mmCIF file of C-alpha atoms in Angstrom:
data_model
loop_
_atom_site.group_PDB
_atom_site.id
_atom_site.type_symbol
_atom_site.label_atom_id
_atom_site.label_comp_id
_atom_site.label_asym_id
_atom_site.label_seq_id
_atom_site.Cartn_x
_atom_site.Cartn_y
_atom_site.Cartn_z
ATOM 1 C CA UNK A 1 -2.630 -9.446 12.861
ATOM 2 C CA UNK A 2 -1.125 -7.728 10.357
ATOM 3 C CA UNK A 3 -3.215 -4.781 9.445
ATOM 4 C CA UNK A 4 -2.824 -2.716 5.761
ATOM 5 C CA UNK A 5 -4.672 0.439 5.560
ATOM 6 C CA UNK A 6 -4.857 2.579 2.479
ATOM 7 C CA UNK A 7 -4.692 5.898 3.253
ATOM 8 C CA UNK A 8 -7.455 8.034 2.714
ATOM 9 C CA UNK A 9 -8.529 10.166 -0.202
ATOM 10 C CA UNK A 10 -6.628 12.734 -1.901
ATOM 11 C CA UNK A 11 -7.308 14.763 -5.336
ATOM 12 C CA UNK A 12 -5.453 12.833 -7.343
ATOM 13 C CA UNK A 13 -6.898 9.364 -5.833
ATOM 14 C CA UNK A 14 -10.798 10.708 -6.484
ATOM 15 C CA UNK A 15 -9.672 12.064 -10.102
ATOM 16 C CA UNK A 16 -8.180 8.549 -10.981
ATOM 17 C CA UNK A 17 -4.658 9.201 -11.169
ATOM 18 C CA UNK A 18 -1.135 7.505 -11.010
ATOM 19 C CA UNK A 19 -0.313 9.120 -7.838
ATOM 20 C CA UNK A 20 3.052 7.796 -6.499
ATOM 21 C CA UNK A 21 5.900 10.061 -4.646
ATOM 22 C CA UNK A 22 3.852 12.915 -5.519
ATOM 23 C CA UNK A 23 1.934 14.039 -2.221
ATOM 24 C CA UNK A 24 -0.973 15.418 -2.374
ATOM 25 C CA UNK A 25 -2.612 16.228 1.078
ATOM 26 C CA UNK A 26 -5.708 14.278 2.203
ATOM 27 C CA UNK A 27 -9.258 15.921 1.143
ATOM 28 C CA UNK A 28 -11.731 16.530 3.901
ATOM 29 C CA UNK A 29 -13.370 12.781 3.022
ATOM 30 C CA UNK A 30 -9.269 11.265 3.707
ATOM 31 C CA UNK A 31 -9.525 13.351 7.066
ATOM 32 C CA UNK A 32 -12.834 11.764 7.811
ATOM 33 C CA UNK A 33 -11.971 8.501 6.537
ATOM 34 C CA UNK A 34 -9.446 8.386 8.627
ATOM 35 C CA UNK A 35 -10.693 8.769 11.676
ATOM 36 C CA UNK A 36 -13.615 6.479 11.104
ATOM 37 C CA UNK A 37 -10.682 3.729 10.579
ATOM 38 C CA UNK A 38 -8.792 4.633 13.561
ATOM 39 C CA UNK A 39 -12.311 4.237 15.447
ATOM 40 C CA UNK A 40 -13.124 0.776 13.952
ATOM 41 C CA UNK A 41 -10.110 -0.694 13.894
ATOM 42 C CA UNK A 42 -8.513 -2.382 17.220
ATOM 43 C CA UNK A 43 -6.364 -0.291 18.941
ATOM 44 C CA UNK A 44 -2.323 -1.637 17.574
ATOM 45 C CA UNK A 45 0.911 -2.614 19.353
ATOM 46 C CA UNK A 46 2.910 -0.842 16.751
ATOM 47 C CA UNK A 47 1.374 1.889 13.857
ATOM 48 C CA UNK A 48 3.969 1.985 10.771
ATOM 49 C CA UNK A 49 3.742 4.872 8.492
ATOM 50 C CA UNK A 50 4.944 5.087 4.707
ATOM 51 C CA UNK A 51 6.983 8.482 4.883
ATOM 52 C CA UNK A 52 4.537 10.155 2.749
ATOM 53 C CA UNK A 53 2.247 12.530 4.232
ATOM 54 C CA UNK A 54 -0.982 11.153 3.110
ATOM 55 C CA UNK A 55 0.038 7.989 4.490
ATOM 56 C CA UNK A 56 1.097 9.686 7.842
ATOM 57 C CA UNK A 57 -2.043 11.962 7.859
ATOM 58 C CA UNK A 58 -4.018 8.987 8.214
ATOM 59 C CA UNK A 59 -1.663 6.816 10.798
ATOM 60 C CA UNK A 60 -1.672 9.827 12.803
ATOM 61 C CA UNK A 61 -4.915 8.791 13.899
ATOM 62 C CA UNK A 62 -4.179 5.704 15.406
ATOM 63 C CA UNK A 63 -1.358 6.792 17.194
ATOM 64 C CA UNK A 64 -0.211 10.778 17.140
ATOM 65 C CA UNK A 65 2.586 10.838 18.783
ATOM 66 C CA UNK A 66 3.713 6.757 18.372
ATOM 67 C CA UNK A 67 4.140 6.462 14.560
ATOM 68 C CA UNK A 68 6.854 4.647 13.076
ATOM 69 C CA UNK A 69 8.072 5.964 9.677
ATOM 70 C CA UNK A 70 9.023 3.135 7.390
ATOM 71 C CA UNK A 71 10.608 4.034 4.000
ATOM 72 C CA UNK A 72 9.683 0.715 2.437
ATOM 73 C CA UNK A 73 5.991 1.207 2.436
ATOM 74 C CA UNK A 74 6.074 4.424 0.608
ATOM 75 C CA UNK A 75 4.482 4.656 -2.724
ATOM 76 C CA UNK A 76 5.888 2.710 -6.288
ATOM 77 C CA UNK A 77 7.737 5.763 -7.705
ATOM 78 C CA UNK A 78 5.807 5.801 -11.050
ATOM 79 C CA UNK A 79 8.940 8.279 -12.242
ATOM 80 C CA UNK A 80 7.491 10.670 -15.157
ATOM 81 C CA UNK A 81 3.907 8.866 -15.414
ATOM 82 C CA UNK A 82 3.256 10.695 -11.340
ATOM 83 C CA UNK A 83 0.343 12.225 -12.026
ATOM 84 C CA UNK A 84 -1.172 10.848 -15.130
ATOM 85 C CA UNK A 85 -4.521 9.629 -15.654
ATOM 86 C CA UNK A 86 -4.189 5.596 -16.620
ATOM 87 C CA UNK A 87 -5.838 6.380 -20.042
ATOM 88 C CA UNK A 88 -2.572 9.120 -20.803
ATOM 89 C CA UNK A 89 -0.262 5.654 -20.731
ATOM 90 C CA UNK A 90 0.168 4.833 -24.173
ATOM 91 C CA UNK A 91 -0.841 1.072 -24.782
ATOM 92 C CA UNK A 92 2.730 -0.382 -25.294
ATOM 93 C CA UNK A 93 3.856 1.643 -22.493
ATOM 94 C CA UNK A 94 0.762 0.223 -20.554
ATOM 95 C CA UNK A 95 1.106 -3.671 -21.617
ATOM 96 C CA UNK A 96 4.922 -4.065 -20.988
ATOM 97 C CA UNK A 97 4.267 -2.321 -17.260
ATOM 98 C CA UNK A 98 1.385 -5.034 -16.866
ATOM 99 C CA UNK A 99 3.514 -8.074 -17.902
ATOM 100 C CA UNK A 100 6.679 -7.392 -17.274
ATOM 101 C CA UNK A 101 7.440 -6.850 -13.483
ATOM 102 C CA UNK A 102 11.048 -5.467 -13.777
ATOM 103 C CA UNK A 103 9.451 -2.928 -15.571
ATOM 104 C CA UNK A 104 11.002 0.457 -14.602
ATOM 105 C CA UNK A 105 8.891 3.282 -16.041
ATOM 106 C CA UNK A 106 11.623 6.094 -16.890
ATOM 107 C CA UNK A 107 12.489 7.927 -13.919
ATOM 108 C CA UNK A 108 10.600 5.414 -11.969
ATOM 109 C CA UNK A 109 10.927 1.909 -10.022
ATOM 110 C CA UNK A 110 9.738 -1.556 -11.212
ATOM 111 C CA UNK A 111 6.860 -3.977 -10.037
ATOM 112 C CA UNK A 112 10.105 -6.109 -9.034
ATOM 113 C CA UNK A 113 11.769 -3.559 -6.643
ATOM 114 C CA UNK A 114 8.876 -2.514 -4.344
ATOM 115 C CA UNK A 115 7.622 -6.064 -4.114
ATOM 116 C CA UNK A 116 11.495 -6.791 -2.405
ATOM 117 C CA UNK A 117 11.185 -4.177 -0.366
ATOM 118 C CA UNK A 118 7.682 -4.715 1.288
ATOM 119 C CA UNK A 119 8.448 -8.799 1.654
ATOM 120 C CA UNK A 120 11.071 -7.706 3.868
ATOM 121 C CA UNK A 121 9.062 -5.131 6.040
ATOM 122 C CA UNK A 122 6.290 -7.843 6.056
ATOM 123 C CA UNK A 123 9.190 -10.401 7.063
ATOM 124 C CA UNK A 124 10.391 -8.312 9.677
ATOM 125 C CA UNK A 125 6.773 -7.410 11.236
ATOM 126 C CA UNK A 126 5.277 -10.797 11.342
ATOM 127 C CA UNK A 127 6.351 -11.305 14.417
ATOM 128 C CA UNK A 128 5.144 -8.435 16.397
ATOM 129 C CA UNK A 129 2.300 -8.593 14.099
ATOM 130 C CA UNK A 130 1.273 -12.869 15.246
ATOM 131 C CA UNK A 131 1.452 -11.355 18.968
ATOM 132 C CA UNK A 132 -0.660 -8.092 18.298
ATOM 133 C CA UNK A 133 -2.279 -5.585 16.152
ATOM 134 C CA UNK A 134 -0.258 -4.042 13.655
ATOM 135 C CA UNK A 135 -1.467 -1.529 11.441
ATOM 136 C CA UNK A 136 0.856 -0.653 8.498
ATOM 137 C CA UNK A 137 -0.543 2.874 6.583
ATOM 138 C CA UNK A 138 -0.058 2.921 3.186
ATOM 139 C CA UNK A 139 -0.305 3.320 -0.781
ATOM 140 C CA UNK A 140 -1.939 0.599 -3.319
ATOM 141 C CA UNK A 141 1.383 -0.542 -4.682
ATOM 142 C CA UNK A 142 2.482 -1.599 -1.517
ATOM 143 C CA UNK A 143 -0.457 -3.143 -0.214
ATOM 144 C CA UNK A 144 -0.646 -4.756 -3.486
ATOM 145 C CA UNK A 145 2.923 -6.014 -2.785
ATOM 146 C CA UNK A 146 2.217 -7.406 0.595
ATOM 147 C CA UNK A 147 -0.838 -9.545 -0.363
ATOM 148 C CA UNK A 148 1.012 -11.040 -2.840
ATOM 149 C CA UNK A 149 3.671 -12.061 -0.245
ATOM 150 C CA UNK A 150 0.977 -13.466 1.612
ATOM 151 C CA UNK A 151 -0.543 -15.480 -1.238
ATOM 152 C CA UNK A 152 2.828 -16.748 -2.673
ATOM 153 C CA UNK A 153 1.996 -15.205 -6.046
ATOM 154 C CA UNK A 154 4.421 -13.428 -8.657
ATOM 155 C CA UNK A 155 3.802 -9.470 -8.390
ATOM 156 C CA UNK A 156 2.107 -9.327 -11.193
ATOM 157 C CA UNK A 157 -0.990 -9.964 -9.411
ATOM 158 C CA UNK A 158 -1.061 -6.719 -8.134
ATOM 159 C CA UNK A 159 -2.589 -5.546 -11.865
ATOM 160 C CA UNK A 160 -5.911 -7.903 -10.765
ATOM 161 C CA UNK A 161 -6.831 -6.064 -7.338
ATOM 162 C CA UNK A 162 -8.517 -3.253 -6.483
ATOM 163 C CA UNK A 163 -7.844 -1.483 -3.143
ATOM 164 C CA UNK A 164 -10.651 1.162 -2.550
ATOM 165 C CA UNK A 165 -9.494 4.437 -0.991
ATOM 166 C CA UNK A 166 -9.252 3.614 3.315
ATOM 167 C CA UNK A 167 -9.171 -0.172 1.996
ATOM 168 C CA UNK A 168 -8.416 -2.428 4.677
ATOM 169 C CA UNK A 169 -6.520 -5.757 4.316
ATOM 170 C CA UNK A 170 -5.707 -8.191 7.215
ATOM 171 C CA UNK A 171 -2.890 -10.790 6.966
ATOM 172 C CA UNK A 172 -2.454 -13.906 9.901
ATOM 173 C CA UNK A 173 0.712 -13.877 10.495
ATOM 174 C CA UNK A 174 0.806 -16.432 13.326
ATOM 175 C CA UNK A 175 0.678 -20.099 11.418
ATOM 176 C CA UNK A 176 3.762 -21.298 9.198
ATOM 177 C CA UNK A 177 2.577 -19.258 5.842
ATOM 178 C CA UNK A 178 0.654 -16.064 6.412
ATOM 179 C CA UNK A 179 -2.973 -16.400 5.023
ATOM 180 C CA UNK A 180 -4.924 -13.074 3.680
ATOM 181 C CA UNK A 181 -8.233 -12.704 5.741
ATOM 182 C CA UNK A 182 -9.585 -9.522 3.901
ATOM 183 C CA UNK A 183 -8.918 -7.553 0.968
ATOM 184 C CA UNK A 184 -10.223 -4.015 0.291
ATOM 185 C CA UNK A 185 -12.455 -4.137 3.432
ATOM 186 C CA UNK A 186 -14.220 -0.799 4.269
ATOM 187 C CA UNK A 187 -13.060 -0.858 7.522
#
């Protein structure tokens, strides 16, 4: 099984903000969060880490000492919007980004480019992941981006789903076409 955790909850995530390569540190509910996952969740084959630290905060417990860092699960870099609240985007500015997946908000990356990046590590982990448990930790954009390559959808789907703080998602990897079993599961 292929197993998508968000990480838990930083600042910016509880205050409702675009919160991409920035890195805030998790808050004492992320901490807890965490380790509540790591306790209900089966214990993995493999734990794969976005390079972030709020993503590696969390993976760290699964696995301390065992987590693989993975560059292509880090965070959509939302360029000069980091940090601003949804409501700061002005509305052209908001509709292209929502329509238009090669979309590259300035100093950032496009909709497009993380979606090729995460179908690739999803490629590559499906098979480890149709033998065993593996838990992937990290950021909505790439989660987003994963369930889509699961679905067969266009990337633009990611604008429809919600994935809570700690939101779990679990992909079967083992048949012909991987098939999404949960989406923004509390653990």
């Amino acid at each position: 099984m292929l197993i998508l955790v968000r990480h838990g909850q930083t600042t910016a995530n509880a205050r409702g903000l675009l919160c991409g390569r920035a890195d805030p540190p998790l808050t004492d509910l992320g901490c807890r969060q965490a380790r509540a996952l790591a306790a209900a969740l089966p214990r993995p084959v493999r734990v794969v880490s976005s390079p972030l630290g709020r993503a590696r905060a969390t993976a760290a417990a699964f696995a301390p000492s065992a987590v693989e860092v993975d560059e292509r699960w880090t965070e959509m870099d939302y360029g000069r919007l980091d940090g601003a609240a949804p409501s700061d985007v002005d509305a052209a500015t908001w509709r292209r980004w929502t329509t238009d997946p090669d979309f590259v908000p300035a100093g950032g990356e496009s909709l497009t480019a993380v979606g090729i990046r995460v179908r690739e590590a999803c490629r590559e982990l499906a098979a480890d992941a149709a033998r065993g448990d593996v838990v992937v930790v990290s950021h909505v954009s790439p989660i987003k981006a994963a369930v889509a390559w699961a679905l067969g959808v266009d990337d633009t789907a990611a604008w429809r789903l919600y994935l809570a703080d700690a939101g779990v998602c679990r992909i079967d990897t083992r048949g012909e076409l991987p098939r999404l079993l949960t989406f923004s599961d509390p653990g």
